[in-house]
Short mmCIF file of C-alpha atoms and ligand atoms in Angstrom, two decimals:
data_model
loop_
_atom_site.label_atom_id
_atom_site.label_comp_id
_atom_site.label_asym_id
_atom_site.label_seq_id
_atom_site.Cartn_x
_atom_site.Cartn_y
_atom_site.Cartn_z
CA UNK L 7 -0.18 -0.16 0.12
CA UNK L 8 1.36 3.56 -0.73
CA UNK L 9 2.08 5.61 2.19
CA UNK L 10 0.19 8.25 0.82
CA UNK L 11 -3.11 7.49 1.74
CA UNK L 12 -4.91 10.35 -0.06
CA UNK L 13 -3.48 9.48 -3.50
CA UNK L 14 -4.40 5.90 -3.33
CA UNK L 15 -7.97 7.03 -2.05
CA UNK L 16 -8.15 8.77 -5.50
CA UNK L 17 -6.96 5.66 -7.25
CA UNK L 18 -9.10 3.17 -5.75
CA UNK L 19 -11.75 4.23 -2.92
CA UNK L 20 -15.00 5.26 -4.99
CA UNK L 21 -16.32 7.62 -2.45
CA UNK L 22 -20.11 8.39 -1.83
CA UNK L 23 -22.03 11.24 -3.56
CA UNK L 24 -18.43 12.55 -4.95
CA UNK L 25 -17.15 14.24 -7.95
CA UNK L 26 -14.28 11.84 -7.89
CA UNK L 27 -12.45 14.29 -10.54
CA UNK L 28 -12.38 16.66 -7.87
CA UNK L 29 -9.79 14.86 -6.19
CA UNK L 30 -7.39 14.03 -9.06
CA UNK L 31 -4.98 17.24 -8.05
CA UNK L 32 -6.01 17.49 -4.78
CA UNK L 33 -5.63 15.33 -1.24
CA UNK L 34 -8.60 13.77 -0.19
CA UNK L 35 -9.00 14.63 3.60
CA UNK L 36 -8.49 11.49 5.64
CA UNK L 37 -9.37 11.15 9.04
CA UNK L 38 -7.22 8.65 11.08
CA UNK L 39 -8.64 9.19 14.53
CA UNK L 40 -11.41 10.70 16.82
CA UNK L 41 -11.69 11.86 20.56
CA UNK L 42 -14.66 13.34 21.97
CA UNK L 43 -16.01 16.08 19.63
CA UNK L 44 -12.66 16.48 17.69
CA UNK L 45 -11.38 14.32 14.52
CA UNK L 46 -7.74 14.39 13.78
CA UNK L 47 -6.61 13.99 9.88
CA UNK L 48 -3.20 12.18 8.91
CA UNK L 49 -1.26 15.43 8.78
CA UNK L 50 -2.10 15.54 12.85
CA UNK L 51 -4.77 18.68 12.33
CA UNK L 52 -7.49 18.65 15.33
CA UNK L 53 -10.97 19.67 13.50
CA UNK L 54 -14.42 20.28 15.48
CA UNK L 55 -16.55 17.12 14.34
CA UNK L 56 -19.88 19.41 13.71
CA UNK L 57 -21.47 16.76 12.06
CA UNK L 58 -21.20 13.59 14.57
CA UNK L 59 -19.69 12.07 11.15
CA UNK L 60 -22.93 12.07 9.44
CA UNK L 61 -25.43 12.52 12.02
CA UNK L 62 -23.84 9.04 13.65
CA UNK L 63 -21.18 9.45 16.69
CA UNK L 64 -23.77 10.54 19.15
CA UNK L 65 -21.63 9.72 21.97
CA UNK L 66 -18.40 10.98 20.84
CA UNK L 67 -15.35 9.66 19.28
CA UNK L 68 -12.94 7.27 21.16
CA UNK L 69 -15.72 5.02 23.75
CA UNK L 70 -13.58 2.56 24.31
CA UNK L 71 -16.38 0.42 26.40
CA UNK L 72 -18.05 0.66 22.81
CA UNK L 73 -14.92 -0.78 21.08
CA UNK L 74 -14.37 -3.54 23.58
CA UNK L 75 -18.06 -4.39 23.63
CA UNK L 76 -17.63 -5.29 19.96
CA UNK L 77 -14.40 -7.03 20.49
CA UNK L 78 -15.79 -9.35 23.13
CA UNK L 79 -19.23 -10.26 20.94
CA UNK L 80 -16.67 -10.87 18.05
CA UNK L 81 -15.07 -13.20 20.12
CA UNK L 82 -18.31 -14.89 21.60
CA UNK L 83 -20.34 -14.69 18.48
CA UNK L 84 -19.51 -13.04 15.58
CA UNK L 85 -22.03 -13.54 13.35
CA UNK L 86 -25.46 -15.48 13.11
CA UNK L 87 -28.45 -14.50 10.97
CA UNK L 88 -31.68 -13.52 12.36
CA UNK L 89 -33.45 -15.69 9.45
CA UNK L 90 -35.42 -18.18 11.83
CA UNK L 91 -33.13 -18.16 14.46
CA UNK L 92 -32.22 -15.93 17.58
CA UNK L 93 -29.10 -14.63 19.49
CA UNK L 94 -29.23 -13.19 22.67
CA UNK L 95 -28.08 -9.63 21.43
CA UNK L 96 -30.66 -9.14 18.82
CA UNK L 97 -33.60 -10.48 21.21
CA UNK L 98 -32.28 -7.97 23.95
CA UNK L 99 -31.77 -4.96 21.55
CA UNK L 100 -35.20 -5.83 20.02
CA UNK L 101 -36.87 -5.76 23.62
CA UNK L 102 -35.02 -2.69 24.73
CA UNK L 103 -35.89 -0.71 21.63
CA UNK L 104 -39.61 -1.88 21.96
CA UNK L 105 -39.72 -0.54 25.51
CA UNK L 106 -38.29 2.70 24.54
CA UNK L 107 -40.56 3.25 21.65
CA UNK L 108 -43.45 4.80 22.34
CA UNK L 109 -47.00 3.42 22.08
CA UNK L 110 -47.48 -0.22 20.92
CA UNK L 111 -44.11 0.19 18.51
CA UNK L 112 -43.28 -3.36 20.01
CA UNK L 113 -41.79 -5.37 17.09
CA UNK L 114 -38.31 -4.86 15.61
CA UNK L 115 -37.22 -5.69 12.31
CA UNK L 116 -33.39 -5.02 11.92
CA UNK L 117 -31.81 -3.97 8.56
CA UNK L 118 -27.98 -2.83 8.45
CA UNK L 119 -28.74 0.85 7.61
CA UNK L 120 -31.02 3.47 7.17
CA UNK L 121 -32.18 3.03 3.79
CA UNK L 122 -33.06 -0.45 3.85
CA UNK L 123 -35.00 0.38 6.97
CA UNK L 124 -37.00 2.76 4.68
CA UNK L 125 -36.98 0.40 2.11
CA UNK L 126 -38.39 -2.40 4.92
CA UNK L 127 -41.02 -0.02 5.69
CA UNK L 128 -42.26 0.67 2.38
CA UNK L 129 -42.69 -2.88 1.74
CA UNK L 130 -44.33 -3.82 5.22
CA UNK L 131 -46.88 -1.35 4.58
CA UNK L 132 -47.87 -2.66 0.92
CA UNK L 133 -47.71 -6.37 2.51
CA UNK L 134 -49.57 -4.92 5.52
CA UNK L 135 -52.81 -3.46 3.26
CA UNK L 136 -52.61 -6.60 1.01
CA UNK L 137 -53.13 -8.73 4.15
CA UNK L 138 -56.00 -6.74 5.52
CA UNK L 139 -57.83 -6.88 2.49
CA UNK L 140 -56.43 -3.39 0.69
CA UNK L 141 -54.86 -4.65 -1.87
CA UNK L 142 -54.88 -1.09 -3.87
CA UNK L 143 -53.09 0.86 -1.01
CA UNK L 144 -49.51 0.79 -2.41
CA UNK L 145 -48.49 4.53 -2.84
CA UNK L 146 -46.59 6.48 -0.44
CA UNK L 147 -46.59 10.65 0.23
CA UNK L 148 -43.43 12.31 1.40
CA UNK L 149 -42.21 15.65 1.33
CA UNK L 150 -40.44 17.72 -1.06
CA UNK L 151 -36.70 17.86 -0.75
CA UNK L 152 -36.29 15.22 1.92
CA UNK L 153 -33.99 12.43 1.79
CA UNK L 154 -34.82 8.89 2.54
CA UNK L 155 -31.80 6.74 1.33
CA UNK L 156 -30.35 5.16 -1.98
CA UNK L 157 -32.28 2.02 -2.57
CA UNK L 158 -34.53 2.03 -5.32
CA UNK L 159 -37.89 2.38 -3.18
CA UNK L 160 -36.26 4.86 -0.52
CA UNK L 161 -34.71 6.83 -3.83
CA UNK L 162 -38.35 6.88 -5.07
CA UNK L 163 -39.58 8.36 -1.49
CA UNK L 164 -36.79 10.97 -1.45
CA UNK L 165 -38.03 14.20 -2.83
CA UNK L 166 -34.88 15.38 -4.78
CA UNK L 167 -35.16 15.23 -8.43
CA UNK L 168 -31.95 15.60 -8.95
CA UNK L 169 -30.65 12.76 -7.03
CA UNK L 170 -33.30 10.30 -9.03
CA UNK L 171 -32.77 11.82 -12.52
CA UNK L 172 -29.89 9.12 -13.25
CA UNK L 173 -31.69 6.23 -11.97
CA UNK L 174 -35.33 6.79 -13.46
CA UNK L 175 -37.54 5.29 -13.79
CA UNK L 176 -37.95 4.56 -10.22
CA UNK L 177 -40.87 2.73 -8.17
CA UNK L 178 -44.06 3.58 -9.41
CA UNK L 179 -46.37 5.09 -6.64
CA UNK L 180 -44.20 7.89 -4.97
CA UNK L 181 -46.04 11.25 -4.51
CA UNK L 182 -44.26 14.60 -2.92
CA UNK L 183 -45.97 17.07 -0.69
CA UNK L 184 -44.45 20.47 0.23
CA UNK L 185 -42.36 20.50 3.23
CA UNK L 186 -42.23 22.68 6.47
CA UNK L 187 -39.98 25.21 5.37
CA UNK L 188 -41.51 28.17 7.05
CA UNK L 189 -38.56 30.67 6.28
CA UNK L 190 -39.80 29.93 2.80
CA UNK L 191 -43.48 29.34 3.00
CA UNK L 192 -45.78 29.67 0.14
CA UNK L 193 -48.58 30.90 2.96
CA UNK L 194 -48.79 31.70 6.19
CA UNK L 195 -45.17 32.45 6.86
CA UNK L 196 -45.93 34.83 9.68
CA UNK L 197 -48.44 32.20 11.28
CA UNK L 198 -46.54 28.94 12.31
CA UNK L 199 -49.97 27.35 13.37
CA UNK L 200 -51.94 28.16 10.04
CA UNK L 201 -48.79 27.35 8.20
CA UNK L 202 -48.94 23.70 10.07
CA UNK L 203 -52.57 23.30 8.91
CA UNK L 204 -51.79 24.37 5.62
CA UNK L 205 -48.80 21.94 5.25
CA UNK L 206 -50.52 19.12 7.32
CA UNK L 207 -53.60 19.58 4.70
CA UNK L 208 -51.26 18.96 1.76
CA UNK L 209 -50.84 15.30 2.76
CA UNK L 210 -54.73 15.02 3.01
CA UNK L 211 -55.18 16.70 -0.60
CA UNK L 212 -52.66 14.53 -2.21
CA UNK L 213 -54.36 11.34 -0.19
CA UNK L 214 -57.60 12.55 -1.96
CA UNK L 215 -55.95 13.19 -5.64
CA UNK L 216 -54.65 9.95 -5.45
CA UNK L 217 -57.63 8.04 -3.63
CA UNK L 218 -57.46 7.07 -0.37
CA UNK L 219 -58.06 3.25 -1.34
CA UNK L 220 -54.28 3.43 -3.31
CA UNK L 221 -52.03 5.30 -0.39
CA UNK L 222 -50.43 2.89 1.51
CA UNK L 223 -48.02 5.13 3.87
CA UNK L 224 -46.62 8.82 4.70
CA UNK L 225 -42.87 9.03 5.32
CA UNK L 226 -41.82 11.95 7.28
CA UNK L 227 -38.93 12.99 9.19
CA UNK L 228 -39.46 14.67 12.70
CA UNK L 229 -37.05 17.28 11.64
CA UNK L 230 -36.48 17.38 7.84
CA UNK L 231 -32.83 17.01 7.44
CA UNK L 232 -32.11 18.05 3.48
CA UNK L 233 -32.90 21.79 2.81
CA UNK L 234 -31.53 22.29 6.25
CA UNK L 235 -33.28 21.31 9.10
CA UNK L 236 -36.92 21.90 9.08
CA UNK L 237 -38.63 21.42 12.37
CA UNK L 238 -42.61 20.60 12.33
CA UNK L 239 -44.75 24.04 13.11
CA UNK L 240 -46.83 23.54 15.99
CA UNK L 241 -50.12 21.31 15.44
CA UNK L 242 -48.43 19.70 12.30
CA UNK L 243 -47.92 16.09 13.65
CA UNK L 244 -50.95 15.83 15.38
CA UNK L 245 -53.00 16.70 12.65
CA UNK L 246 -50.83 14.71 10.11
CA UNK L 247 -51.85 11.81 12.41
CA UNK L 248 -55.82 12.40 12.26
CA UNK L 249 -55.40 12.58 8.36
CA UNK L 250 -53.50 9.24 8.41
CA UNK L 251 -56.01 7.33 10.63
CA UNK L 252 -58.89 9.05 8.69
CA UNK L 253 -57.89 7.30 5.43
CA UNK L 254 -56.07 4.21 6.81
CA UNK L 255 -52.77 5.23 5.72
CA UNK L 256 -49.63 4.35 7.76
CA UNK L 257 -47.76 6.92 9.32
CA UNK L 258 -43.61 6.28 9.16
CA UNK L 259 -41.62 8.63 11.19
CA UNK L 260 -38.16 8.06 9.38
CA UNK L 261 -35.91 8.69 12.24
CA UNK L 262 -32.17 7.69 10.67
CA UNK L 263 -31.27 11.08 11.84
CA UNK L 264 -33.43 12.06 14.42
CA UNK L 265 -33.45 9.25 16.58
CA UNK L 266 -31.28 8.54 19.67
CA UNK L 267 -30.83 12.10 21.15
CA UNK L 268 -29.91 14.19 18.15
CA UNK L 269 -33.52 15.81 19.35
CA UNK L 270 -32.78 14.85 23.16
CA UNK L 271 -35.24 12.21 23.04
CA UNK L 272 -34.58 8.77 22.09
CA UNK L 273 -37.26 8.97 19.26
CA UNK L 274 -37.78 12.02 17.52
CA UNK L 275 -41.51 11.64 17.49
CA UNK L 276 -41.37 11.78 21.51
CA UNK L 277 -40.03 15.20 21.25
CA UNK L 278 -43.08 16.24 18.87
CA UNK L 279 -45.87 14.00 20.92
CA UNK L 280 -47.20 11.92 18.16
CA UNK L 281 -47.05 8.13 17.63
CA UNK L 282 -46.27 6.58 14.41
CA UNK L 283 -47.32 3.20 13.01
CA UNK L 284 -43.69 2.72 12.37
CA UNK L 285 -39.95 4.30 13.18
CA UNK L 286 -37.40 3.72 10.71
CA UNK L 287 -33.75 4.38 12.62
CA UNK L 288 -30.10 3.77 12.21
CA UNK L 289 -26.99 6.01 12.41
CA UNK L 290 -27.14 7.00 16.21
CA UNK L 291 -28.42 3.60 17.26
CA UNK L 292 -24.32 2.34 18.05
CA UNK L 293 -22.95 6.09 17.68
CA UNK L 294 -21.40 4.58 14.80
CA UNK L 295 -19.02 2.11 16.54
CA UNK L 296 -21.11 -0.90 14.32
CA UNK L 297 -23.59 -0.66 11.67
CA UNK L 298 -27.04 -1.47 12.43
CA UNK L 299 -30.58 0.15 11.29
CA UNK L 300 -34.17 -1.11 12.34
CA UNK L 301 -37.76 -0.63 11.48
CA UNK L 302 -39.86 -0.89 14.75
CA UNK L 303 -43.22 -1.47 14.02
CA UNK L 304 -46.67 -1.17 16.10
CA UNK L 305 -48.29 -4.33 17.26
CA UNK L 306 -51.52 -3.48 15.17
CA UNK L 307 -49.48 -3.33 11.54
CA UNK L 308 -47.58 -6.55 12.93
CA UNK L 309 -50.68 -8.41 13.72
CA UNK L 310 -51.51 -9.84 10.31
CA UNK L 311 -47.88 -11.05 9.89
CA UNK L 312 -47.95 -13.11 12.71
CA UNK L 313 -51.01 -15.06 11.78
CA UNK L 314 -50.27 -18.89 10.94
CA UNK L 315 -48.60 -19.28 7.24
CA UNK L 316 -47.64 -15.99 6.71
CA UNK L 317 -44.39 -14.40 6.61
CA UNK L 318 -42.68 -11.07 5.83
CA UNK L 319 -40.55 -12.01 2.49
CA UNK L 320 -37.97 -9.82 3.22
CA UNK L 321 -34.28 -9.69 5.22
CA UNK L 322 -30.96 -8.90 5.19
CA UNK L 323 -27.78 -11.19 5.88
CA UNK L 324 -26.20 -8.70 8.19
CA UNK L 325 -29.88 -7.68 9.79
CA UNK L 326 -29.35 -7.58 13.69
CA UNK L 327 -25.54 -8.35 13.34
CA UNK L 328 -24.30 -9.79 16.88
CA UNK L 329 -21.71 -6.81 17.03
CA UNK L 330 -23.68 -4.16 16.04
CA UNK L 331 -26.75 -5.26 18.54
CA UNK L 332 -24.17 -5.74 21.56
CA UNK L 333 -22.46 -2.30 20.97
CA UNK L 334 -26.10 -0.67 20.48
CA UNK L 335 -26.73 -2.41 23.96
CA UNK L 336 -23.70 -0.49 25.33
CA UNK L 337 -24.53 2.76 23.59
CA UNK L 338 -27.79 2.89 24.83
CA UNK L 339 -26.48 1.92 28.32
CA UNK L 340 -24.09 4.80 28.08
CA UNK L 341 -27.13 7.08 27.17
CA UNK L 342 -28.48 6.18 30.40
CA UNK L 343 -25.46 6.80 32.57
CA UNK L 344 -24.37 10.04 31.10
CA UNK L 345 -28.05 11.07 30.56
CA UNK L 346 -27.23 12.34 27.04
CA UNK L 347 -30.56 13.06 26.06
CA UNK L 348 -31.56 15.06 29.01
CA UNK L 349 -27.94 17.28 28.26
CA UNK L 350 -29.31 17.97 24.92
CA UNK L 351 -32.25 19.17 26.29
CA UNK L 352 -30.70 21.13 29.01
CA UNK L 353 -28.15 22.80 26.19
CA UNK L 354 -29.92 23.15 23.13
CA UNK L 355 -31.49 26.02 23.49
CA UNK L 356 -27.76 27.38 24.26
CA UNK L 357 -26.46 25.84 21.14
CA UNK L 358 -29.60 27.67 19.15
CA UNK L 359 -28.62 31.09 20.78
CA UNK L 360 -24.81 30.69 20.08
CA UNK L 361 -25.85 29.85 16.27
CA UNK L 362 -28.01 32.82 16.33
CA UNK L 363 -25.47 35.69 17.07
CA UNK L 364 -24.46 34.73 13.22
CA UNK L 365 -27.88 36.11 12.15
CA UNK L 366 -25.86 39.72 12.19
CA UNK L 367 -23.79 38.78 9.39
CA UNK L 368 -25.17 39.52 6.02
CA UNK L 369 -24.81 36.31 4.19
CA UNK L 370 -27.21 34.82 7.11
CA UNK L 371 -30.91 34.36 6.34
CA UNK L 372 -31.90 31.80 8.69
CA UNK L 373 -31.06 29.62 11.68
CA UNK L 374 -33.39 26.70 12.10
CA UNK L 375 -33.43 23.39 13.88
CA UNK L 376 -34.29 21.43 16.98
CA UNK L 377 -31.99 19.65 19.74
CA UNK L 378 -28.27 19.56 18.39
CA UNK L 379 -29.54 19.46 14.83
CA UNK L 380 -29.51 22.98 13.15
CA UNK L 381 -28.96 24.40 9.68
CA UNK L 382 -28.09 28.10 8.66
CA UNK L 383 -29.34 29.20 5.52
CA UNK L 384 -27.09 31.14 3.66
CA UNK L 385 -28.77 34.26 1.16
CA UNK L 386 -27.73 36.85 -0.98
CA UNK L 387 -29.88 39.54 0.58
CA UNK L 388 -31.73 39.21 3.63
CA UNK L 389 -34.31 41.46 3.10
CA UNK L 390 -35.47 39.51 0.07
CA UNK L 391 -34.31 36.16 0.72
CA UNK L 392 -32.78 35.95 -2.78
CA UNK L 393 -30.67 32.76 -2.65
CA UNK L 394 -27.30 32.01 -4.64
CA UNK L 395 -27.35 31.48 -8.19
CA UNK L 396 -25.98 28.28 -9.63
CA UNK L 397 -22.57 29.71 -10.40
CA UNK L 398 -22.38 31.00 -6.90
CA UNK L 399 -23.38 27.76 -5.32
CA UNK L 400 -20.69 26.05 -7.25
CA UNK L 401 -18.23 28.64 -6.82
CA UNK L 402 -18.61 30.06 -2.90
CA UNK L 403 -20.56 26.61 -1.31
CA UNK L 404 -18.54 23.93 -3.16
CA UNK L 405 -15.65 25.89 -4.30
CA UNK L 406 -14.86 27.50 -1.01
CA UNK L 407 -17.10 27.07 1.83
CA UNK L 408 -16.89 23.51 2.63
CA UNK L 409 -13.03 23.42 2.25
CA UNK L 410 -12.15 26.69 4.13
CA UNK L 411 -14.49 25.24 6.92
CA UNK L 412 -12.45 22.03 7.30
CA UNK L 413 -9.22 24.25 6.97
CA UNK L 414 -10.42 26.30 9.93
CA UNK L 415 -11.11 23.74 12.03
CA UNK L 416 -14.57 22.72 11.72
CA UNK L 417 -15.64 19.62 9.89
CA UNK L 418 -19.49 20.13 8.89
CA UNK L 419 -21.90 20.25 5.92
CA UNK L 420 -22.51 23.12 3.26
CA UNK L 421 -25.23 21.53 1.29
CA UNK L 422 -27.44 23.14 -1.68
CA UNK L 423 -29.90 20.04 -1.60
CA UNK L 424 -32.88 22.91 -1.02
CA UNK L 425 -31.48 26.20 -0.57
CA UNK L 426 -27.63 26.75 0.38
CA UNK L 427 -27.24 26.03 4.28
CA UNK L 428 -24.51 24.91 6.69
CA UNK L 429 -25.82 22.16 8.65
CA UNK L 430 -24.55 21.61 12.59
CA UNK L 431 -25.28 18.36 14.50
CA UNK L 432 -22.22 17.90 16.60
CA UNK L 433 -22.10 14.83 19.27
CA UNK L 434 -24.42 15.19 22.10
CA UNK L 435 -21.27 15.77 24.61
CA UNK L 436 -21.05 18.80 23.34
CA UNK L 437 -21.09 22.17 25.71
CA UNK L 438 -21.02 25.90 25.54
CA UNK L 439 -17.41 26.39 24.98
CA UNK L 440 -17.59 23.97 21.86
CA UNK L 441 -20.59 26.00 20.60
CA UNK L 442 -18.50 29.07 20.70
CA UNK L 443 -15.84 27.39 18.70
CA UNK L 444 -18.40 26.66 16.33
CA UNK L 445 -19.63 29.90 15.97
CA UNK L 446 -16.20 31.78 15.68
CA UNK L 447 -15.30 29.59 13.05
CA UNK L 448 -18.33 29.99 11.14
CA UNK L 449 -18.14 33.63 11.30
CA UNK L 450 -14.69 34.20 10.03
CA UNK L 451 -15.29 31.47 7.05
CA UNK L 452 -18.98 32.92 6.52
CA UNK L 453 -17.39 36.67 6.13
CA UNK L 454 -14.89 35.60 4.01
CA UNK L 455 -17.64 33.71 1.53
CA UNK L 456 -19.68 36.96 1.86
CA UNK L 457 -16.67 38.84 0.53
CA UNK L 458 -16.38 35.95 -2.65
CA UNK L 459 -20.14 36.48 -3.41
C1 PLP V 9 -33.96 10.57 7.17
C2 PLP V 9 -33.16 9.34 6.40
N1 PLP V 9 -33.23 8.43 6.04
C3 PLP V 9 -32.83 7.60 5.47
C4 PLP V 9 -31.33 7.61 5.25
C5 PLP V 9 -30.65 6.72 4.53
O1 PLP V 9 -29.87 6.03 5.45
P1 PLP V 9 -28.38 5.30 5.21
O2 PLP V 9 -27.29 6.56 4.65
O3 PLP V 9 -27.87 4.44 6.27
O4 PLP V 9 -28.97 4.46 4.14
C6 PLP V 9 -31.10 8.90 5.87
C7 PLP V 9 -29.55 9.32 5.48
O5 PLP V 9 -28.79 9.74 6.08
C8 PLP V 9 -31.73 9.78 6.39
O6 PLP V 9 -31.27 11.01 6.77
#
């Protein structure tokens, strides 16, 4: 192997969602170590992990107990499938998740990641309706700009046309409604309650347009990630719940990011007081020390699958992997012991207040989010909310901002899947000192970005 890892990376490591050509003459940033809320690159530079890797490392880096748990489990039983057999860690984790999940969400179908959990939920919804006498209910409704993963089904649910275009035709029957971006609300922008009612009613309209007998499920994130952290307006989820119940449509809470403390609760739906029919989750379940995902299903939805002679014909070789399940259990123990969720609830207002200081910069149009999950929307003109042109996005967001933030010691995400945003989601151990550091780096780099516009 070459000593120059970043050159070898360009030669052999096909990076995800990356323009590989950009790395032909530029070293690929290579992260070699993590400790707490910091990561270190191969040149020994320390950087704040402002995105918990990819909304994953919720307990922070360098947790030896999670690493040691993984090693112990691998030595005891490295692998066995959950296809008609059980192993202790999968059983214990399923029971623990069922206890932590709200309402009667008691059945846990393991996957290896988030996209597979979303894929599972759609297939499960389709078969559920077939088993309960509604074979025509197969369509799904989700929101504009929302990201739900890359398998064909999950990608169809995703509301980002540019991400889907290369792979059309996708799975038929996936329809989109407006999201809860109140900063750019087409109506009721100054009245969150009215906006929430309107946004929820768009789901009802879509169900009626398609025909209630054809709609299987609605997929929503508690706080929508893509587009830059859109929290739900007041009253939104209770109304969506009512609408789904009225038309026999399953509500899937896609919590691949929002579960496991990102919003200060184990599940994101608990922050906003609704009970979905299914929760999809992954990422923070192990804080990234080993991969796993899950679709957590209500007893009501699971019931027809538990009838004699019936099975859900779906599964993954590595779903519920013993090492990942063991690490997830240890991670949940760590969450309890260190009261990580409560810490987020205690400090979320301070984090938001610290980031909101950036509103004095001309380039900052909006700061929004919940828990430890925030988006800073960048604009060219605060008064008109004019956004960047394509050329400016290319030059300033991609050509300058991402790299400059990293060079200045902050790994986070500069994104234009909706309008240009910078996203922050640090490990849940972050405290005021780190919030201040993040704000100072953003202030410096956003000021330089403004000069380049
Ligand atoms: C809401 C949501 N759903 C699904 C996914 C896909 O998860 P994965 O990348 O683990 O397949 C993501 C990934 O970020 C996500 O944010």
